[in-house]
Amino acid sequence: DSIFVSGVCGLNYGTITNCTNESKVNAISTAENSHYVYAGGVCGQNNGIITDCSNKSKVNATSKNGLVHVGGVCGYNNDTITNCTNESEVNTTSENGSVYSGGVCGINDGSITNSFNEGTLTAEANIVANAGGLCGDSSGTITNCFSKCEVKSNAKYSYADGLCGSNSGTITNCY
């Protein structure tokens, strides 16, 4: 089972342009079985295009037993994010699971270009916590982006960095 929560669109297969979220986003899964939680200021999961969008409000995601993907702009990116910003706090917790938390995107399997984060990140989990100023985890591309924030991560296996908690993709011209 999956939960998709955001300020603009839970699950995107189209195009989101020139949107701003100023409402607090809370995604909570209390299920005993494993759940996937996707939460973002603009989009929970992106399988399309997000351009010129911003998040200006707190994003919180919590799961009792699951995998949590949370980002200031998008929880999980499978396609394209361009010219987007996060200016608020991102908090992620999983009692018996793993979390991926990023200022722009929790997990990036697509591309992120000309985007930035200035919001604080906190990721806490029992097993794995990946937290990054831009992305918690990336196997995609990140180009011409920056992050200026505090990143906190706490788990048995914790990966935290100002740009990307863990990366198997390509990061170019970012700071």
PDB file of C-alpha atoms in Angstrom:
ATOM      1  CA  ASP A   1       0.000   0.000   0.000  1.00  0.00           C
ATOM      2  CA  SER A   2       1.120   3.546  -0.747  1.00  0.00           C
ATOM      3  CA  ILE A   3       0.221   6.997   0.560  1.00  0.00           C
ATOM      4  CA  PHE A   4       0.756  10.076  -1.646  1.00  0.00           C
ATOM      5  CA  VAL A   5       0.469  13.479   0.092  1.00  0.00           C
ATOM      6  CA  SER A   6       1.462  16.995  -0.968  1.00  0.00           C
ATOM      7  CA  GLY A   7       0.417  20.610  -1.129  1.00  0.00           C
ATOM      8  CA  VAL A   8      -0.329  20.544  -4.897  1.00  0.00           C
ATOM      9  CA  CYS A   9      -0.484  16.983  -6.311  1.00  0.00           C
ATOM     10  CA  GLY A  10      -0.079  13.589  -4.622  1.00  0.00           C
ATOM     11  CA  LEU A  11       0.922  11.621  -7.749  1.00  0.00           C
ATOM     12  CA  ASN A  12       1.982  13.439 -10.940  1.00  0.00           C
ATOM     13  CA  TYR A  13       2.079  11.945 -14.451  1.00  0.00           C
ATOM     14  CA  GLY A  14       1.620  15.299 -16.216  1.00  0.00           C
ATOM     15  CA  THR A  15       3.074  18.788 -15.897  1.00  0.00           C
ATOM     16  CA  ILE A  16       3.037  21.058 -12.836  1.00  0.00           C
ATOM     17  CA  THR A  17       4.174  24.642 -13.553  1.00  0.00           C
ATOM     18  CA  ASN A  18       4.340  27.896 -11.526  1.00  0.00           C
ATOM     19  CA  CYS A  19       2.801  26.473  -8.347  1.00  0.00           C
ATOM     20  CA  THR A  20       3.584  27.403  -4.759  1.00  0.00           C
ATOM     21  CA  ASN A  21       2.633  25.476  -1.634  1.00  0.00           C
ATOM     22  CA  GLU A  22       2.120  27.511   1.552  1.00  0.00           C
ATOM     23  CA  SER A  23       0.101  24.869   3.459  1.00  0.00           C
ATOM     24  CA  LYS A  24       1.630  22.456   5.988  1.00  0.00           C
ATOM     25  CA  VAL A  25       1.894  18.903   4.615  1.00  0.00           C
ATOM     26  CA  ASN A  26       1.466  15.947   7.018  1.00  0.00           C
ATOM     27  CA  ALA A  27       1.670  12.330   5.840  1.00  0.00           C
ATOM     28  CA  ILE A  28       1.091   9.723   8.553  1.00  0.00           C
ATOM     29  CA  SER A  29       0.927   5.937   8.254  1.00  0.00           C
ATOM     30  CA  THR A  30       0.049   4.009  11.424  1.00  0.00           C
ATOM     31  CA  ALA A  31      -0.486   0.659   9.655  1.00  0.00           C
ATOM     32  CA  GLU A  32       1.036  -2.455  11.208  1.00  0.00           C
ATOM     33  CA  ASN A  33       2.049  -3.769   7.775  1.00  0.00           C
ATOM     34  CA  SER A  34       4.659  -2.053   5.646  1.00  0.00           C
ATOM     35  CA  HIS A  35       3.597   1.082   3.771  1.00  0.00           C
ATOM     36  CA  TYR A  36       5.268   3.366   1.265  1.00  0.00           C
ATOM     37  CA  VAL A  37       4.804   7.035   2.095  1.00  0.00           C
ATOM     38  CA  TYR A  38       5.480   9.708  -0.562  1.00  0.00           C
ATOM     39  CA  ALA A  39       5.227  13.313   0.633  1.00  0.00           C
ATOM     40  CA  GLY A  40       6.350  16.618  -0.798  1.00  0.00           C
ATOM     41  CA  GLY A  41       5.570  20.295  -0.644  1.00  0.00           C
ATOM     42  CA  VAL A  42       4.580  20.281  -4.330  1.00  0.00           C
ATOM     43  CA  CYS A  43       4.261  16.583  -5.259  1.00  0.00           C
ATOM     44  CA  GLY A  44       4.355  13.220  -3.437  1.00  0.00           C
ATOM     45  CA  GLN A  45       5.684  11.245  -6.425  1.00  0.00           C
ATOM     46  CA  ASN A  46       6.662  12.774  -9.758  1.00  0.00           C
ATOM     47  CA  ASN A  47       6.508  10.744 -12.973  1.00  0.00           C
ATOM     48  CA  GLY A  48       6.159  13.869 -15.131  1.00  0.00           C
ATOM     49  CA  ILE A  49       7.497  17.423 -15.183  1.00  0.00           C
ATOM     50  CA  ILE A  50       7.654  19.963 -12.338  1.00  0.00           C
ATOM     51  CA  THR A  51       8.865  23.445 -13.349  1.00  0.00           C
ATOM     52  CA  ASP A  52       9.124  26.823 -11.555  1.00  0.00           C
ATOM     53  CA  CYS A  53       7.488  25.588  -8.349  1.00  0.00           C
ATOM     54  CA  SER A  54       8.214  26.251  -4.684  1.00  0.00           C
ATOM     55  CA  ASN A  55       7.419  25.020  -1.209  1.00  0.00           C
ATOM     56  CA  LYS A  56       7.209  27.546   1.631  1.00  0.00           C
ATOM     57  CA  SER A  57       5.644  25.416   4.370  1.00  0.00           C
ATOM     58  CA  LYS A  58       6.687  22.541   6.648  1.00  0.00           C
ATOM     59  CA  VAL A  59       6.571  18.968   5.287  1.00  0.00           C
ATOM     60  CA  ASN A  60       6.262  16.121   7.836  1.00  0.00           C
ATOM     61  CA  ALA A  61       6.044  12.390   7.142  1.00  0.00           C
ATOM     62  CA  THR A  62       5.826   9.543   9.639  1.00  0.00           C
ATOM     63  CA  SER A  63       5.410   5.787   9.232  1.00  0.00           C
ATOM     64  CA  LYS A  64       5.190   3.077  11.845  1.00  0.00           C
ATOM     65  CA  ASN A  65       6.381   0.282   9.524  1.00  0.00           C
ATOM     66  CA  GLY A  66       7.447   1.485   6.154  1.00  0.00           C
ATOM     67  CA  LEU A  67       9.616   3.266   3.680  1.00  0.00           C
ATOM     68  CA  VAL A  68       9.239   7.052   3.717  1.00  0.00           C
ATOM     69  CA  HIS A  69      10.200   9.340   0.802  1.00  0.00           C
ATOM     70  CA  VAL A  70       9.970  13.047   1.643  1.00  0.00           C
ATOM     71  CA  GLY A  71      11.158  16.206  -0.057  1.00  0.00           C
ATOM     72  CA  GLY A  72      10.546  19.903   0.152  1.00  0.00           C
ATOM     73  CA  VAL A  73       9.474  19.830  -3.510  1.00  0.00           C
ATOM     74  CA  CYS A  74       8.884  16.109  -4.224  1.00  0.00           C
ATOM     75  CA  GLY A  75       9.061  12.863  -2.218  1.00  0.00           C
ATOM     76  CA  TYR A  76      10.140  10.619  -5.103  1.00  0.00           C
ATOM     77  CA  ASN A  77      11.250  11.939  -8.507  1.00  0.00           C
ATOM     78  CA  ASN A  78      11.224   9.609 -11.523  1.00  0.00           C
ATOM     79  CA  ASP A  79      11.307  12.307 -14.207  1.00  0.00           C
ATOM     80  CA  THR A  80      12.118  16.066 -14.320  1.00  0.00           C
ATOM     81  CA  ILE A  81      12.318  18.866 -11.742  1.00  0.00           C
ATOM     82  CA  THR A  82      13.540  22.276 -12.998  1.00  0.00           C
ATOM     83  CA  ASN A  83      13.803  25.726 -11.341  1.00  0.00           C
ATOM     84  CA  CYS A  84      12.195  24.623  -8.078  1.00  0.00           C
ATOM     85  CA  THR A  85      12.827  25.694  -4.484  1.00  0.00           C
ATOM     86  CA  ASN A  86      12.207  24.613  -0.916  1.00  0.00           C
ATOM     87  CA  GLU A  87      12.325  27.263   1.801  1.00  0.00           C
ATOM     88  CA  SER A  88      10.913  25.316   4.743  1.00  0.00           C
ATOM     89  CA  GLU A  89      11.526  22.462   7.187  1.00  0.00           C
ATOM     90  CA  VAL A  90      11.367  18.792   6.116  1.00  0.00           C
ATOM     91  CA  ASN A  91      10.925  16.163   8.885  1.00  0.00           C
ATOM     92  CA  THR A  92      10.882  12.405   8.334  1.00  0.00           C
ATOM     93  CA  THR A  93      10.421   9.523  10.804  1.00  0.00           C
ATOM     94  CA  SER A  94       9.959   5.751  10.533  1.00  0.00           C
ATOM     95  CA  GLU A  95       9.650   3.707  13.708  1.00  0.00           C
ATOM     96  CA  ASN A  96      10.484   0.337  12.098  1.00  0.00           C
ATOM     97  CA  GLY A  97      11.568   1.247   8.587  1.00  0.00           C
ATOM     98  CA  SER A  98      13.758   3.519   6.494  1.00  0.00           C
ATOM     99  CA  VAL A  99      13.561   7.159   5.404  1.00  0.00           C
ATOM    100  CA  TYR A 100      14.805   9.208   2.451  1.00  0.00           C
ATOM    101  CA  SER A 101      14.623  12.938   3.049  1.00  0.00           C
ATOM    102  CA  GLY A 102      15.783  15.807   0.862  1.00  0.00           C
ATOM    103  CA  GLY A 103      15.350  19.530   0.577  1.00  0.00           C
ATOM    104  CA  VAL A 104      14.285  19.169  -3.060  1.00  0.00           C
ATOM    105  CA  CYS A 105      13.532  15.438  -3.302  1.00  0.00           C
ATOM    106  CA  GLY A 106      13.670  12.347  -1.034  1.00  0.00           C
ATOM    107  CA  ILE A 107      14.772  10.021  -3.847  1.00  0.00           C
ATOM    108  CA  ASN A 108      15.843  11.167  -7.309  1.00  0.00           C
ATOM    109  CA  ASP A 109      15.792   8.659 -10.168  1.00  0.00           C
ATOM    110  CA  GLY A 110      15.294  11.405 -12.771  1.00  0.00           C
ATOM    111  CA  SER A 111      16.833  14.851 -13.210  1.00  0.00           C
ATOM    112  CA  ILE A 112      16.919  17.947 -11.026  1.00  0.00           C
ATOM    113  CA  THR A 113      18.201  21.186 -12.566  1.00  0.00           C
ATOM    114  CA  ASN A 114      18.563  24.811 -11.377  1.00  0.00           C
ATOM    115  CA  SER A 115      16.878  24.130  -8.038  1.00  0.00           C
ATOM    116  CA  PHE A 116      17.741  24.931  -4.439  1.00  0.00           C
ATOM    117  CA  ASN A 117      16.947  24.241  -0.797  1.00  0.00           C
ATOM    118  CA  GLU A 118      17.168  26.554   2.215  1.00  0.00           C
ATOM    119  CA  GLY A 119      15.050  24.482   4.636  1.00  0.00           C
ATOM    120  CA  THR A 120      16.288  22.402   7.583  1.00  0.00           C
ATOM    121  CA  LEU A 121      16.151  18.589   7.253  1.00  0.00           C
ATOM    122  CA  THR A 122      15.620  15.979   9.957  1.00  0.00           C
ATOM    123  CA  ALA A 123      15.555  12.220   9.209  1.00  0.00           C
ATOM    124  CA  GLU A 124      15.082   9.581  11.931  1.00  0.00           C
ATOM    125  CA  ALA A 125      14.593   5.844  11.481  1.00  0.00           C
ATOM    126  CA  ASN A 126      15.245   2.525  13.148  1.00  0.00           C
ATOM    127  CA  ILE A 127      17.115   1.085  10.156  1.00  0.00           C
ATOM    128  CA  VAL A 128      18.303   3.536   7.448  1.00  0.00           C
ATOM    129  CA  ALA A 129      18.093   7.331   7.243  1.00  0.00           C
ATOM    130  CA  ASN A 130      19.337   9.080   4.111  1.00  0.00           C
ATOM    131  CA  ALA A 131      19.204  12.872   4.271  1.00  0.00           C
ATOM    132  CA  GLY A 132      20.590  15.495   1.936  1.00  0.00           C
ATOM    133  CA  GLY A 133      20.192  19.192   1.365  1.00  0.00           C
ATOM    134  CA  LEU A 134      19.121  18.421  -2.224  1.00  0.00           C
ATOM    135  CA  CYS A 135      18.287  14.669  -2.145  1.00  0.00           C
ATOM    136  CA  GLY A 136      18.283  11.844   0.376  1.00  0.00           C
ATOM    137  CA  ASP A 137      19.357   9.406  -2.346  1.00  0.00           C
ATOM    138  CA  SER A 138      20.039   9.902  -6.056  1.00  0.00           C
ATOM    139  CA  SER A 139      20.734   7.580  -8.960  1.00  0.00           C
ATOM    140  CA  GLY A 140      19.736  10.290 -11.446  1.00  0.00           C
ATOM    141  CA  THR A 141      21.315  13.615 -12.368  1.00  0.00           C
ATOM    142  CA  ILE A 142      21.529  16.807 -10.320  1.00  0.00           C
ATOM    143  CA  THR A 143      22.831  19.898 -12.160  1.00  0.00           C
ATOM    144  CA  ASN A 144      23.321  23.573 -11.199  1.00  0.00           C
ATOM    145  CA  CYS A 145      21.697  23.254  -7.785  1.00  0.00           C
ATOM    146  CA  PHE A 146      22.556  24.461  -4.302  1.00  0.00           C
ATOM    147  CA  SER A 147      21.621  23.841  -0.697  1.00  0.00           C
ATOM    148  CA  LYS A 148      22.147  26.096   2.293  1.00  0.00           C
ATOM    149  CA  CYS A 149      20.756  24.275   5.313  1.00  0.00           C
ATOM    150  CA  GLU A 150      21.262  22.138   8.400  1.00  0.00           C
ATOM    151  CA  VAL A 151      20.910  18.359   7.890  1.00  0.00           C
ATOM    152  CA  LYS A 152      20.266  15.959  10.804  1.00  0.00           C
ATOM    153  CA  SER A 153      20.100  12.178  10.416  1.00  0.00           C
ATOM    154  CA  ASN A 154      19.711   9.477  13.072  1.00  0.00           C
ATOM    155  CA  ALA A 155      19.472   5.722  12.373  1.00  0.00           C
ATOM    156  CA  LYS A 156      21.384   2.446  12.636  1.00  0.00           C
ATOM    157  CA  TYR A 157      22.715   3.264   9.153  1.00  0.00           C
ATOM    158  CA  SER A 158      22.739   7.023   8.646  1.00  0.00           C
ATOM    159  CA  TYR A 159      23.859   8.862   5.504  1.00  0.00           C
ATOM    160  CA  ALA A 160      23.700  12.658   5.588  1.00  0.00           C
ATOM    161  CA  ASP A 161      25.267  15.442   3.558  1.00  0.00           C
ATOM    162  CA  GLY A 162      24.674  19.032   2.519  1.00  0.00           C
ATOM    163  CA  LEU A 163      23.925  17.916  -1.062  1.00  0.00           C
ATOM    164  CA  CYS A 164      22.999  14.214  -1.221  1.00  0.00           C
ATOM    165  CA  GLY A 165      22.834  11.565   1.536  1.00  0.00           C
ATOM    166  CA  SER A 166      23.874   8.834  -0.910  1.00  0.00           C
ATOM    167  CA  ASN A 167      24.559   9.073  -4.637  1.00  0.00           C
ATOM    168  CA  SER A 168      25.069   6.576  -7.470  1.00  0.00           C
ATOM    169  CA  GLY A 169      24.161   9.090 -10.191  1.00  0.00           C
ATOM    170  CA  THR A 170      25.770  12.303 -11.432  1.00  0.00           C
ATOM    171  CA  ILE A 171      26.069  15.592  -9.545  1.00  0.00           C
ATOM    172  CA  THR A 172      27.423  18.546 -11.582  1.00  0.00           C
ATOM    173  CA  ASN A 173      28.089  22.178 -10.635  1.00  0.00           C
ATOM    174  CA  CYS A 174      26.311  22.032  -7.266  1.00  0.00           C
ATOM    175  CA  TYR A 175      27.199  23.502  -3.902  1.00  0.00           C
TER     176      TYR A 175
END
